[in-house]
Amino acid sequence: MNIMSRMILPLMRRLDPEDAHRIALDALLLGLGGVARPGADDPALSVRAMGLRFPNPIGMAAGFDKNAQVVRPLARSGFGLVEAGTVTPRPQPGNPQPRLFRLTEDRAIINRMGFNNQGIDRFAVRLARLHRVSSPRRVPGAHVPVGANLGINKTGADPERDYPMLVGRVKHYVDYIVINLSSPNTPGLRDLLEASRLKGILDAINTAHPERPPLLVKLSPDIAPDDVPSVVEAAIAGGVQGLIVSNTTISRPAGLRSPYATEKGGLSGRPLRTLAQEMLARVARVVDGRVALVACGGIETGADILDRVRAGADLVQIYTSYVYEGPGIIARLKAETLRAMRAGGFETLADAKGTALK
Ligand SMILES: Cc1cc2nc3c(=O)[nH]c(=O)nc-3n(C[C@H](O)[C@H](O)[C@H](O)COP(=O)(O)O)c2cc1C
């Protein structure tokens, strides 16, 4: 347990969630997130996907570092991939507060932040600087791939114009790019997951940027099961290298105990786990190995990670469990994943991938 988990987290739980988030970012900048030795991950945890090598499969999901301010501290604290954003073309304040709720009894969060962020100009400057300082010093096997998660403004948006513009602004500085079409908090955004709209956006990106890092689409867990094949096929036809399954849900699974359960917004954490796992398996069956899969939603143990890999995931991401447990969760998840792999008779994650689908 580092100082963050032992002393700071219990205090932060008493704070307003947005204040706590700001303090968490400051603490990371001060180096209180801990430092994992570069290149120290067990080789059994390493993953090759989308032409990239990841030292371990555990990523920080989008939304934690919306402005790319703590990419390096997050990478140093032991994550195997770090995704910054969602960033929009222009800065925007997001929805009125309160807009972030901790459902402590349910180990969950509801948020309706609404893409509050400083905009692509500041985001791109930070990533460019990071790219410049980190490239020459890479320890072999220790590079942590960085992703940029892109979205559109609440007003004045034109997806076919905005997403290609955003891709152009980050493509030289990141290892992968995510098109976020699944936040429930930007009106109309999830309509873009409809197959023909998705194809139009991907075509516009491909035309403007034939050379670019791997592109992923982040899916909603609320896509109707019957619509999954057409959305996945449209993404693959549009040339994506991967899919992230999934974002938060607007559904409210039975049994939520927190008084905040009726707040509007996207639900994440433990109550999302089953939904996200089922959606992953559904998507994986359609994908059938053609593109990479990043699992996200309610992951809080090594057994959860192995379950997602067995359901077809190459990589995973966490957000809510990190908020509740702090940076110490990364080392715990790695140790538990290795134990779960050994117990299941898997030497590598690649050996385990998709075995639950057969
Ligand atoms: C406060 C908060 C803000 C988020 N903001 C974003 C975002 O800007 N972009 C995005 O793609 N996902 C965002 N997410 C969704 C997470 O990346 C993740 O998909 C979701 O929380 C499920 O994972 P979890 O159960 O491990 O939290 C946000 C989640 C939370 C809790």
Coordinates of C-alpha atoms and ligand atoms in Angstrom, one line a residue:
M1 CA 0.0 0.0 0.0
N2 CA 1.5 3.3 -1.0
I3 CA 0.8 6.6 0.8
M4 CA -2.0 7.4 -1.6
S5 CA -4.0 4.3 -0.7
R6 CA -3.2 4.4 3.0
M7 CA -3.8 8.0 3.9
I8 CA -5.1 10.1 1.1
L9 CA -7.9 7.9 -0.2
P10 CA -9.9 7.5 3.0
L11 CA -9.8 11.3 3.4
M12 CA -10.8 11.9 -0.2
R13 CA -13.9 9.7 0.1
R14 CA -15.4 12.3 2.4
L15 CA -14.9 15.1 -0.2
D16 CA -17.1 16.2 -3.0
P17 CA -16.3 13.7 -5.8
E18 CA -15.1 16.4 -8.2
D19 CA -12.8 17.9 -5.6
A20 CA -11.5 14.5 -4.9
H21 CA -10.8 13.9 -8.5
R22 CA -8.8 17.2 -8.8
I23 CA -6.8 16.2 -5.7
A24 CA -6.2 12.8 -7.2
L25 CA -4.7 14.4 -10.4
D26 CA -2.6 16.7 -8.2
A27 CA -1.4 13.8 -6.2
L28 CA -0.4 11.9 -9.3
L29 CA 1.5 15.0 -10.6
L30 CA 3.4 15.1 -7.2
G31 CA 4.5 11.5 -7.8
L32 CA 2.2 10.0 -5.1
G33 CA 0.8 7.4 -7.5
G34 CA 3.8 5.2 -6.9
V35 CA 6.4 4.1 -9.5
A36 CA 6.4 0.7 -11.0
R37 CA 9.9 -0.3 -12.2
P38 CA 10.0 0.1 -16.0
G39 CA 10.1 -3.2 -17.8
A40 CA 9.4 -5.2 -14.6
D41 CA 6.1 -6.7 -15.6
D42 CA 5.9 -10.5 -15.8
P43 CA 6.3 -11.4 -19.5
A44 CA 3.2 -13.7 -19.1
L45 CA 1.2 -10.5 -18.8
S46 CA 2.5 -8.8 -22.0
V47 CA 0.1 -8.4 -24.9
R48 CA 0.6 -7.8 -28.6
A49 CA -2.4 -6.2 -30.3
M50 CA -3.0 -3.7 -33.1
G51 CA 0.7 -3.9 -34.0
L52 CA 1.6 -2.6 -30.5
R53 CA 3.2 -4.2 -27.5
F54 CA 1.7 -3.6 -24.1
P55 CA 3.7 -4.5 -20.9
N56 CA 0.5 -5.7 -19.2
P57 CA -3.2 -5.7 -20.2
I58 CA -4.5 -3.2 -17.6
G59 CA -5.4 0.3 -18.9
M60 CA -6.7 3.5 -17.4
A61 CA -10.0 4.1 -19.1
A62 CA -11.0 7.4 -20.7
G63 CA -12.5 10.2 -18.6
F64 CA -10.0 10.1 -15.7
D65 CA -7.4 12.2 -17.5
K66 CA -9.6 14.3 -19.8
N67 CA -6.9 16.9 -20.5
A68 CA -3.9 14.6 -20.8
Q69 CA -2.3 16.1 -17.7
V70 CA -1.2 12.9 -15.9
V71 CA -0.5 10.5 -18.7
R72 CA 3.1 10.0 -17.6
P73 CA 2.4 9.5 -13.8
L74 CA -0.3 7.0 -14.7
A75 CA 2.1 5.1 -17.0
R76 CA 4.8 5.1 -14.3
S77 CA 2.3 3.8 -11.7
G78 CA 2.1 0.5 -13.6
F79 CA -0.7 0.7 -16.1
G80 CA -0.1 -1.2 -19.4
L81 CA -1.9 1.5 -21.4
V82 CA -3.2 4.9 -20.7
E83 CA -6.1 6.6 -22.5
A84 CA -6.5 10.4 -22.3
G85 CA -9.7 12.3 -23.1
T86 CA -12.4 12.5 -24.1
V87 CA -11.3 15.7 -25.8
T88 CA -13.5 17.9 -28.0
P89 CA -12.6 20.4 -30.7
R90 CA -13.4 23.5 -28.5
P91 CA -13.1 23.7 -24.7
Q92 CA -16.4 23.3 -22.9
P93 CA -17.6 23.4 -19.3
G94 CA -19.8 20.3 -19.3
N95 CA -23.1 20.0 -17.5
P96 CA -24.1 21.9 -14.4
Q97 CA -23.0 20.5 -11.1
P98 CA -23.7 18.2 -9.3
R99 CA -22.9 15.8 -12.1
L100 CA -20.8 13.1 -10.4
F101 CA -22.1 10.7 -7.8
R102 CA -20.4 8.0 -5.8
L103 CA -22.8 5.1 -5.2
T104 CA -20.6 3.8 -2.4
E105 CA -23.0 1.0 -1.3
D106 CA -22.9 -0.4 -4.9
R107 CA -19.2 0.2 -5.6
A108 CA -20.4 2.3 -8.5
I109 CA -20.4 5.8 -10.0
I110 CA -23.1 7.8 -11.9
N111 CA -21.7 10.6 -14.0
R112 CA -23.3 13.1 -16.4
M113 CA -20.1 15.2 -16.8
G114 CA -20.9 16.0 -20.4
F115 CA -17.3 16.1 -21.8
N116 CA -16.0 18.9 -19.6
N117 CA -12.5 19.5 -21.1
Q118 CA -10.0 22.1 -22.1
G119 CA -10.3 21.4 -25.8
I120 CA -7.9 19.9 -28.5
D121 CA -5.4 22.8 -28.6
R122 CA -4.1 22.3 -25.0
F123 CA -4.6 18.5 -25.2
A124 CA -2.4 18.3 -28.3
V125 CA 0.3 20.5 -26.9
R126 CA 0.6 18.3 -23.8
L127 CA 0.7 15.1 -25.9
A128 CA 3.3 16.6 -28.2
R129 CA 5.5 17.5 -25.3
L130 CA 5.1 14.0 -23.8
H131 CA 6.0 12.4 -27.1
R132 CA 9.2 14.5 -27.4
V133 CA 10.5 13.8 -23.9
S134 CA 9.5 10.1 -23.6
S135 CA 10.6 8.7 -27.0
P136 CA 14.4 8.7 -26.7
R137 CA 14.5 7.4 -23.2
R138 CA 12.4 4.3 -23.7
V139 CA 13.5 1.3 -21.8
P140 CA 13.2 -1.8 -24.0
G141 CA 9.8 -3.5 -23.3
A142 CA 8.7 -0.7 -20.9
H143 CA 6.9 1.7 -23.3
V144 CA 3.3 2.1 -22.2
P145 CA 1.1 2.8 -25.2
V146 CA -0.9 6.0 -25.0
G147 CA -4.3 6.5 -26.5
A148 CA -6.3 9.7 -27.3
N149 CA -10.1 9.5 -26.9
L150 CA -12.0 11.9 -29.2
G151 CA -15.5 13.4 -29.0
I152 CA -17.6 16.2 -30.3
N153 CA -18.8 19.4 -28.7
K154 CA -22.3 19.7 -27.3
T155 CA -23.2 22.5 -29.7
G156 CA -22.1 23.3 -33.3
A157 CA -20.8 19.8 -33.9
D158 CA -20.3 18.2 -37.3
P159 CA -19.0 14.6 -36.7
E160 CA -17.8 14.1 -40.3
R161 CA -15.7 17.3 -40.0
D162 CA -14.7 17.2 -36.3
Y163 CA -13.5 13.6 -35.9
P164 CA -11.0 13.8 -38.9
M165 CA -9.8 17.2 -37.6
L166 CA -9.2 15.7 -34.1
V167 CA -7.4 12.7 -35.6
G168 CA -5.1 15.0 -37.5
R169 CA -4.2 16.9 -34.3
V170 CA -3.1 13.8 -32.3
K171 CA -2.0 11.2 -34.8
H172 CA 1.7 12.0 -34.5
Y173 CA 1.8 11.8 -30.8
V174 CA -0.2 8.8 -29.7
D175 CA -0.1 5.0 -30.2
Y176 CA -3.8 4.6 -30.8
I177 CA -6.9 6.7 -31.3
V178 CA -10.5 6.1 -30.0
I179 CA -13.6 7.5 -31.5
N180 CA -16.1 7.9 -28.6
L181 CA -19.6 7.4 -29.8
S182 CA -20.9 6.0 -26.6
S183 CA -21.1 8.6 -23.9
P184 CA -24.7 9.0 -22.7
N185 CA -24.2 12.6 -21.8
T186 CA -23.8 14.3 -25.1
P187 CA -27.2 14.5 -26.8
G188 CA -27.4 12.6 -30.1
L189 CA -23.9 11.1 -29.7
R190 CA -25.0 7.5 -29.4
D191 CA -27.1 7.8 -32.6
L192 CA -23.8 7.9 -34.4
L193 CA -23.3 4.3 -33.5
E194 CA -26.0 3.5 -36.1
A195 CA -24.2 1.6 -38.9
S196 CA -24.5 4.1 -41.8
R197 CA -23.5 7.1 -39.6
L198 CA -20.6 5.2 -38.2
K199 CA -19.4 4.3 -41.7
G200 CA -19.7 7.9 -42.8
I201 CA -17.5 9.1 -40.0
L202 CA -14.9 6.3 -40.5
D203 CA -14.8 7.0 -44.2
A204 CA -14.2 10.7 -43.6
I205 CA -11.3 9.8 -41.2
N206 CA -9.8 7.3 -43.6
T207 CA -10.0 9.8 -46.5
A208 CA -8.3 12.6 -44.6
H209 CA -5.8 10.3 -42.8
P210 CA -4.8 7.2 -44.8
E211 CA -1.8 6.9 -42.5
R212 CA -2.7 7.0 -38.9
P213 CA -2.2 5.0 -35.7
P214 CA -4.7 2.1 -34.9
L215 CA -8.2 3.4 -34.6
L216 CA -10.8 2.0 -32.2
V217 CA -14.5 2.7 -31.6
K218 CA -15.8 2.7 -28.1
L219 CA -19.2 1.1 -27.9
S220 CA -22.1 1.5 -25.5
P221 CA -23.3 -1.5 -23.4
D222 CA -26.9 -0.4 -24.2
I223 CA -26.8 -1.3 -27.9
A224 CA -29.7 -3.7 -28.6
P225 CA -28.5 -7.2 -29.1
D226 CA -30.0 -7.4 -32.5
D227 CA -28.1 -4.3 -33.6
V228 CA -24.7 -5.5 -32.5
P229 CA -23.7 -7.4 -35.7
S230 CA -24.5 -4.4 -38.0
V231 CA -22.6 -1.9 -35.8
V232 CA -19.6 -4.2 -35.5
E233 CA -19.5 -5.0 -39.2
A234 CA -19.7 -1.3 -40.0
A235 CA -16.8 -0.6 -37.8
I236 CA -14.7 -3.4 -39.3
A237 CA -15.7 -2.3 -42.8
G238 CA -14.6 1.2 -41.9
G239 CA -11.1 -0.1 -41.2
V240 CA -10.9 0.0 -37.3
Q241 CA -8.2 -2.0 -35.6
G242 CA -10.2 -2.5 -32.4
L243 CA -13.4 -2.0 -30.3
I244 CA -13.7 -0.9 -26.7
V245 CA -16.6 -2.6 -24.9
S246 CA -17.9 -0.7 -23.1
N247 CA -18.8 2.8 -21.9
T248 CA -21.2 3.5 -19.0
T249 CA -24.9 2.3 -19.1
I250 CA -28.0 4.4 -18.9
S251 CA -29.8 1.3 -17.5
R252 CA -30.2 0.7 -13.8
P253 CA -29.7 -2.9 -12.9
A254 CA -32.0 -4.2 -10.2
G255 CA -30.7 -4.1 -6.6
L256 CA -28.9 -0.8 -6.5
R257 CA -28.9 0.5 -2.9
S258 CA -27.4 3.9 -3.0
P259 CA -29.8 6.9 -2.7
Y260 CA -28.1 8.3 -5.8
A261 CA -29.2 5.4 -8.0
T262 CA -31.9 7.5 -9.6
E263 CA -29.6 10.3 -10.7
K264 CA -29.5 10.7 -14.5
G265 CA -26.3 9.8 -16.3
G266 CA -24.0 6.8 -17.1
L267 CA -23.6 4.1 -14.5
S268 CA -20.1 2.5 -14.0
G269 CA -18.5 0.0 -11.7
R270 CA -19.7 -3.2 -10.1
P271 CA -23.3 -3.1 -11.3
L272 CA -22.1 -2.7 -14.9
R273 CA -19.9 -5.8 -14.8
T274 CA -22.4 -8.4 -16.0
L275 CA -23.8 -6.2 -18.8
A276 CA -20.3 -5.3 -20.0
Q277 CA -19.2 -8.9 -19.9
E278 CA -22.2 -10.1 -21.9
M279 CA -21.8 -7.3 -24.4
L280 CA -18.2 -8.2 -24.8
A281 CA -19.0 -11.9 -25.6
R282 CA -21.7 -10.8 -28.0
V283 CA -19.3 -8.5 -29.8
A284 CA -16.5 -11.0 -29.7
R285 CA -18.6 -13.6 -31.5
V286 CA -19.2 -11.2 -34.4
V287 CA -15.6 -10.0 -34.5
D288 CA -14.2 -13.5 -34.5
G289 CA -10.6 -12.4 -34.1
R290 CA -10.7 -9.8 -36.9
V291 CA -9.9 -6.8 -34.7
A292 CA -8.7 -6.3 -31.2
L293 CA -11.0 -6.0 -28.2
V294 CA -10.6 -3.9 -25.1
A295 CA -12.9 -4.8 -22.3
C296 CA -14.1 -2.2 -19.9
G297 CA -16.9 -2.0 -17.2
G298 CA -17.0 -3.2 -13.7
I299 CA -13.5 -4.9 -13.6
E300 CA -12.2 -5.1 -10.1
T301 CA -10.3 -8.4 -9.7
G302 CA -7.8 -10.6 -11.6
A303 CA -10.5 -13.2 -12.1
D304 CA -12.6 -10.5 -13.9
I305 CA -9.7 -9.8 -16.2
L306 CA -9.2 -13.4 -17.0
D307 CA -13.0 -13.8 -17.6
R308 CA -12.9 -10.9 -20.1
V309 CA -9.8 -12.3 -21.9
R310 CA -11.5 -15.7 -22.1
A311 CA -14.6 -13.9 -23.5
G312 CA -12.3 -12.5 -26.3
A313 CA -10.6 -9.4 -24.9
D314 CA -7.0 -8.6 -25.7
L315 CA -6.8 -5.8 -23.1
V316 CA -8.9 -4.3 -20.3
Q317 CA -9.5 -0.9 -18.8
I318 CA -10.6 0.3 -15.4
Y319 CA -12.0 3.5 -14.0
T320 CA -14.4 3.1 -11.1
S321 CA -12.5 0.4 -9.2
Y322 CA -9.4 2.7 -9.4
V323 CA -11.4 5.5 -7.9
Y324 CA -12.4 3.3 -4.9
E325 CA -9.1 1.6 -4.4
G326 CA -6.4 4.0 -5.7
P327 CA -3.2 3.1 -7.5
G328 CA -2.6 0.1 -5.3
I329 CA -5.2 -1.7 -7.4
I330 CA -2.8 -2.1 -10.3
A331 CA -0.3 -4.3 -8.6
R332 CA -3.1 -6.3 -7.0
L333 CA -4.8 -6.9 -10.4
K334 CA -1.5 -8.0 -11.9
A335 CA -0.8 -10.5 -9.1
E336 CA -4.4 -11.9 -9.2
T337 CA -4.4 -12.2 -13.0
L338 CA -1.2 -14.2 -12.9
R339 CA -2.7 -16.4 -10.2
A340 CA -5.9 -16.9 -12.1
M341 CA -4.0 -17.7 -15.3
R342 CA -1.9 -20.4 -13.4
A343 CA -5.1 -21.8 -11.9
G344 CA -6.7 -22.0 -15.3
G345 CA -3.6 -23.6 -16.9
F346 CA -2.8 -20.6 -19.2
E347 CA 0.8 -19.7 -19.7
T348 CA 0.1 -16.4 -21.5
L349 CA -3.0 -14.2 -22.0
A350 CA -2.9 -15.1 -25.7
D351 CA -3.5 -18.8 -24.6
A352 CA -6.6 -17.8 -22.7
K353 CA -8.0 -15.4 -25.3
G354 CA -11.5 -16.4 -26.4
T355 CA -11.5 -19.8 -24.7
A356 CA -14.9 -19.2 -23.2
L357 CA -16.5 -18.6 -26.6
K358 CA -15.8 -22.0 -28.0
Ligands
LIG1 C1 -16.6 10.2 -14.0 C2 -16.4 9.4 -15.3 C3 -16.1 10.1 -16.4 C4 -16.0 9.4 -17.7 N1 -15.7 10.1 -18.8 C5 -15.5 9.4 -19.9 C6 -15.0 10.1 -21.1 O1 -14.8 11.3 -21.1 N2 -14.9 9.4 -22.2 C7 -15.1 8.0 -22.3 O2 -15.0 7.4 -23.3 N3 -15.5 7.3 -21.2 C8 -15.7 8.0 -20.0 N4 -16.1 7.3 -18.9 C9 -16.4 5.9 -19.0 C10 -15.2 5.0 -18.6 O3 -14.1 5.2 -19.5 C11 -15.5 3.5 -18.6 O4 -15.9 3.2 -19.9 C12 -16.7 3.2 -17.7 O5 -16.6 3.9 -16.5 C13 -16.8 1.7 -17.3 O6 -15.6 1.3 -16.7 P1 -15.6 1.1 -15.1 O7 -16.8 0.3 -14.6 O8 -14.3 0.4 -14.8 O9 -15.6 2.5 -14.5 C14 -16.2 8.0 -17.7 C15 -16.5 7.3 -16.5 C16 -16.6 8.0 -15.3 C17 -17.0 7.2 -14.0

